[in-house]
């Protein structure tokens, strides 16, 4: 094979297997929360993970990232294991998962996203700082760089988290409810960023709670309720029937088709 | 007092409690943000049976052996707290309360037995309860000094890693940080600082050396680095002053004096602290109220003016 065709072949393989999950099972305390979850995600897609409370959305992210133990199953990133591809995977935890009273400023939090690149036990230099500033600027937070994180609004805190993920320059991002409880300006800033990521060929999976915006924001949907109800392009999957199936009787609202 | 200061032994003891206070202050910041202030109290109480057993087995008051005993017993305590929490419905604070009192009770019981046997009375084991820094010999001082410096180095070298680990452990793991290693290291330095401190401060009050400087420092700064530095200064200062006072009288315990010294620092921080102190908060509230009233009265005046304008 010529060199070019090898690269082509590589590209096709990459496109197929940015993320592939097979028969994933996990439990939380005594309850089984994930049951035979299987799906695969193609490169450049913007997928929302949608499902009722307790459907295992956050747990799915945590299990895939090996932050929560799995019972069985297999997860592969870029056709390889997580430990070998860690620098290519970015994670935005739920805003409520950290203590915002921690004494530090916005720039410092964004710098944390660079610790992998800086290297353990090494000090970040000027270029790292510039990168972090650029990332804050991208999220419209440049003016808040030296603001105490406890003094930021919820939406601003979320943007700091996004900036920290951007600075990692990963290829695949997982975000846990980045749009929950944020103001309109933050929602716009985050959605612009997600679309930019997609344009740059990055892959993003977002746990999302607002059914009304799914169709506008995401090109793929993963309907989850302990197991995969449906997964695919938004127009194919996000139908009234499927969403009802995912939510069971607990769905109060659904946009008329 | 001047005489006691001049004695080389006292100088070494002062230096060692100073360094110990600094180490404890730094580790206290880690425990504070890991929400485990009470854990340090449970661990220091849990160290007592180990100290007594180590003495009973070897028959000598070798500090290193006792430190090993204390560390073993504190780690067993830590492991049991963890075990109770994960394998039963009992919450962590209850588990800590149980381990703290059971281990301390066991320690006192063993201490009584050892003291009854010949030679036990001279052993000075009682010093481990309230601490007696002045009774330490040169070799003990060196042991303490080296271990305390080690603890300070562990925190300083991996400073940015500690910060990430404390602020967002999940994200740290996502970056490839070995969280089990960090947890082990954290537990290691915490236990180390406790066991080297108990001879000087005693098992009952050791936790105060970890907790009080950290909370005092919190009142002065909004930077984690400054908090750790200030906490080290407060801890070191309290250790130094407390020890100095306790050497003035024969048989005065060191621990209580150190705790009183750091409590004075805490009270000052609570009232005058630049970030969250009561005084600064009261002043801020007052100036805001004043501003509010000023703006309010201006609004009233301007609305009256406009009213008048429209009436005419």
PDB file of C-alpha atoms in Angstrom, chain B residues 15-134:
ATOM      1  CA  UNK B  15      13.703  24.170  66.692  1.00  0.00           C
ATOM      2  CA  UNK B  16      12.030  20.788  66.420  1.00  0.00           C
ATOM      3  CA  UNK B  17       8.611  21.993  67.620  1.00  0.00           C
ATOM      4  CA  UNK B  18       8.939  24.934  65.249  1.00  0.00           C
ATOM      5  CA  UNK B  19       9.534  22.623  62.286  1.00  0.00           C
ATOM      6  CA  UNK B  20       6.894  20.196  63.554  1.00  0.00           C
ATOM      7  CA  UNK B  21       4.391  23.055  63.784  1.00  0.00           C
ATOM      8  CA  UNK B  22       5.201  24.057  60.208  1.00  0.00           C
ATOM      9  CA  UNK B  23       4.790  20.514  58.916  1.00  0.00           C
ATOM     10  CA  UNK B  24       1.531  20.069  60.830  1.00  0.00           C
ATOM     11  CA  UNK B  25       0.221  23.405  59.552  1.00  0.00           C
ATOM     12  CA  UNK B  26       0.883  22.381  55.958  1.00  0.00           C
ATOM     13  CA  UNK B  27      -0.650  18.924  56.293  1.00  0.00           C
ATOM     14  CA  UNK B  28      -3.551  20.556  58.136  1.00  0.00           C
ATOM     15  CA  UNK B  29      -4.377  22.481  54.940  1.00  0.00           C
ATOM     16  CA  UNK B  30      -4.524  19.231  52.997  1.00  0.00           C
ATOM     17  CA  UNK B  31      -6.799  17.679  55.635  1.00  0.00           C
ATOM     18  CA  UNK B  32      -8.950  20.834  55.684  1.00  0.00           C
ATOM     19  CA  UNK B  33      -9.707  20.668  51.960  1.00  0.00           C
ATOM     20  CA  UNK B  34     -10.121  16.923  52.054  1.00  0.00           C
ATOM     21  CA  UNK B  35     -12.757  17.620  54.716  1.00  0.00           C
ATOM     22  CA  UNK B  36     -10.920  15.339  57.078  1.00  0.00           C
ATOM     23  CA  UNK B  37     -10.051  17.584  60.000  1.00  0.00           C
ATOM     24  CA  UNK B  38     -11.752  15.165  62.364  1.00  0.00           C
ATOM     25  CA  UNK B  39      -9.865  12.281  60.765  1.00  0.00           C
ATOM     26  CA  UNK B  40      -6.604  13.693  62.122  1.00  0.00           C
ATOM     27  CA  UNK B  41      -8.084  13.682  65.619  1.00  0.00           C
ATOM     28  CA  UNK B  42      -9.207  10.067  65.281  1.00  0.00           C
ATOM     29  CA  UNK B  43      -5.800   9.032  63.970  1.00  0.00           C
ATOM     30  CA  UNK B  44      -3.833  10.697  66.753  1.00  0.00           C
ATOM     31  CA  UNK B  45      -5.985   9.047  69.412  1.00  0.00           C
ATOM     32  CA  UNK B  46      -5.671   5.746  67.578  1.00  0.00           C
ATOM     33  CA  UNK B  47      -1.879   5.992  67.812  1.00  0.00           C
ATOM     34  CA  UNK B  48      -1.774   5.583  71.595  1.00  0.00           C
ATOM     35  CA  UNK B  49      -2.152   1.780  71.896  1.00  0.00           C
ATOM     36  CA  UNK B  50       0.637   1.368  69.339  1.00  0.00           C
ATOM     37  CA  UNK B  51       3.007   3.505  71.386  1.00  0.00           C
ATOM     38  CA  UNK B  52       2.337   1.526  74.550  1.00  0.00           C
ATOM     39  CA  UNK B  53       2.566  -1.864  72.845  1.00  0.00           C
ATOM     40  CA  UNK B  54       5.838  -0.885  71.146  1.00  0.00           C
ATOM     41  CA  UNK B  55       7.262   0.061  74.528  1.00  0.00           C
ATOM     42  CA  UNK B  56       5.981  -3.097  76.232  1.00  0.00           C
ATOM     43  CA  UNK B  57       7.491  -5.310  73.520  1.00  0.00           C
ATOM     44  CA  UNK B  58      10.912  -3.690  73.315  1.00  0.00           C
ATOM     45  CA  UNK B  59      11.135  -2.457  76.890  1.00  0.00           C
ATOM     46  CA  UNK B  60      12.954   0.658  75.763  1.00  0.00           C
ATOM     47  CA  UNK B  61      11.851   4.174  75.032  1.00  0.00           C
ATOM     48  CA  UNK B  62      13.354   4.396  71.595  1.00  0.00           C
ATOM     49  CA  UNK B  63      11.491   7.097  69.681  1.00  0.00           C
ATOM     50  CA  UNK B  64      11.795   5.405  66.312  1.00  0.00           C
ATOM     51  CA  UNK B  65      10.302   2.155  67.609  1.00  0.00           C
ATOM     52  CA  UNK B  66       7.476   4.063  69.248  1.00  0.00           C
ATOM     53  CA  UNK B  67       6.850   6.011  66.064  1.00  0.00           C
ATOM     54  CA  UNK B  68       6.556   2.725  64.201  1.00  0.00           C
ATOM     55  CA  UNK B  69       4.109   1.430  66.795  1.00  0.00           C
ATOM     56  CA  UNK B  70       2.101   4.640  66.661  1.00  0.00           C
ATOM     57  CA  UNK B  71       2.016   4.581  62.870  1.00  0.00           C
ATOM     58  CA  UNK B  72       0.898   0.948  62.758  1.00  0.00           C
ATOM     59  CA  UNK B  73      -1.866   1.538  65.257  1.00  0.00           C
ATOM     60  CA  UNK B  74      -3.021   4.789  63.570  1.00  0.00           C
ATOM     61  CA  UNK B  75      -3.123   3.065  60.191  1.00  0.00           C
ATOM     62  CA  UNK B  76      -5.140   0.185  61.616  1.00  0.00           C
ATOM     63  CA  UNK B  77      -7.508   2.821  62.995  1.00  0.00           C
ATOM     64  CA  UNK B  78      -7.720   4.523  59.585  1.00  0.00           C
ATOM     65  CA  UNK B  79      -8.342   1.216  57.862  1.00  0.00           C
ATOM     66  CA  UNK B  80     -11.078   0.315  60.359  1.00  0.00           C
ATOM     67  CA  UNK B  81     -12.807   3.679  59.838  1.00  0.00           C
ATOM     68  CA  UNK B  82     -12.743   3.017  56.107  1.00  0.00           C
ATOM     69  CA  UNK B  83     -13.983  -0.527  56.611  1.00  0.00           C
ATOM     70  CA  UNK B  84     -16.872   0.488  58.875  1.00  0.00           C
ATOM     71  CA  UNK B  85     -17.900   3.210  56.426  1.00  0.00           C
ATOM     72  CA  UNK B  86     -17.911   1.006  53.339  1.00  0.00           C
ATOM     73  CA  UNK B  87     -19.281  -2.209  54.776  1.00  0.00           C
ATOM     74  CA  UNK B  88     -22.034  -0.895  57.011  1.00  0.00           C
ATOM     75  CA  UNK B  89     -24.632   1.841  57.067  1.00  0.00           C
ATOM     76  CA  UNK B  90     -22.619   3.756  59.668  1.00  0.00           C
ATOM     77  CA  UNK B  91     -21.465   7.168  58.424  1.00  0.00           C
ATOM     78  CA  UNK B  92     -17.856   8.291  58.475  1.00  0.00           C
ATOM     79  CA  UNK B  93     -18.165  10.753  61.366  1.00  0.00           C
ATOM     80  CA  UNK B  94     -19.743   8.087  63.573  1.00  0.00           C
ATOM     81  CA  UNK B  95     -17.064   5.590  62.561  1.00  0.00           C
ATOM     82  CA  UNK B  96     -14.359   8.107  63.471  1.00  0.00           C
ATOM     83  CA  UNK B  97     -15.999   8.792  66.826  1.00  0.00           C
ATOM     84  CA  UNK B  98     -16.103   5.076  67.568  1.00  0.00           C
ATOM     85  CA  UNK B  99     -12.499   4.371  66.588  1.00  0.00           C
ATOM     86  CA  UNK B 100     -11.238   7.452  68.402  1.00  0.00           C
ATOM     87  CA  UNK B 101     -12.748   6.493  71.742  1.00  0.00           C
ATOM     88  CA  UNK B 102     -12.177   2.741  71.498  1.00  0.00           C
ATOM     89  CA  UNK B 103      -8.495   3.104  70.596  1.00  0.00           C
ATOM     90  CA  UNK B 104      -7.891   5.809  73.175  1.00  0.00           C
ATOM     91  CA  UNK B 105      -9.606   3.730  75.868  1.00  0.00           C
ATOM     92  CA  UNK B 106      -7.506   0.730  74.890  1.00  0.00           C
ATOM     93  CA  UNK B 107      -4.374   2.859  74.981  1.00  0.00           C
ATOM     94  CA  UNK B 108      -5.089   4.204  78.468  1.00  0.00           C
ATOM     95  CA  UNK B 109      -5.859   0.686  79.694  1.00  0.00           C
ATOM     96  CA  UNK B 110      -2.583  -0.675  78.331  1.00  0.00           C
ATOM     97  CA  UNK B 111      -0.748   2.340  79.726  1.00  0.00           C
ATOM     98  CA  UNK B 112      -2.088   1.627  83.210  1.00  0.00           C
ATOM     99  CA  UNK B 113      -0.956  -1.995  82.986  1.00  0.00           C
ATOM    100  CA  UNK B 114       2.517  -1.065  81.741  1.00  0.00           C
ATOM    101  CA  UNK B 115       2.892   1.621  84.398  1.00  0.00           C
ATOM    102  CA  UNK B 116       2.086  -0.933  87.135  1.00  0.00           C
ATOM    103  CA  UNK B 117       4.900  -3.192  86.028  1.00  0.00           C
ATOM    104  CA  UNK B 118       8.432  -2.430  87.102  1.00  0.00           C
ATOM    105  CA  UNK B 119      10.203   0.308  85.186  1.00  0.00           C
ATOM    106  CA  UNK B 120       7.020   1.523  83.643  1.00  0.00           C
ATOM    107  CA  UNK B 121       6.801   4.575  85.837  1.00  0.00           C
ATOM    108  CA  UNK B 122      10.141   5.854  84.719  1.00  0.00           C
ATOM    109  CA  UNK B 123       9.318   5.329  81.106  1.00  0.00           C
ATOM    110  CA  UNK B 124       7.593   8.674  80.767  1.00  0.00           C
ATOM    111  CA  UNK B 125       4.870   7.083  78.665  1.00  0.00           C
ATOM    112  CA  UNK B 126       2.380   9.470  80.259  1.00  0.00           C
ATOM    113  CA  UNK B 127       4.070  12.185  78.246  1.00  0.00           C
ATOM    114  CA  UNK B 128       2.452  10.789  75.142  1.00  0.00           C
ATOM    115  CA  UNK B 129      -0.952  11.879  76.403  1.00  0.00           C
ATOM    116  CA  UNK B 130      -0.335  15.616  76.840  1.00  0.00           C
ATOM    117  CA  UNK B 131       3.145  15.896  75.393  1.00  0.00           C
ATOM    118  CA  UNK B 132       6.385  16.906  77.013  1.00  0.00           C
ATOM    119  CA  UNK B 133       8.740  18.407  74.484  1.00  0.00           C
ATOM    120  CA  UNK B 134      11.286  19.407  77.139  1.00  0.00           C
TER     121      UNK B 134
END
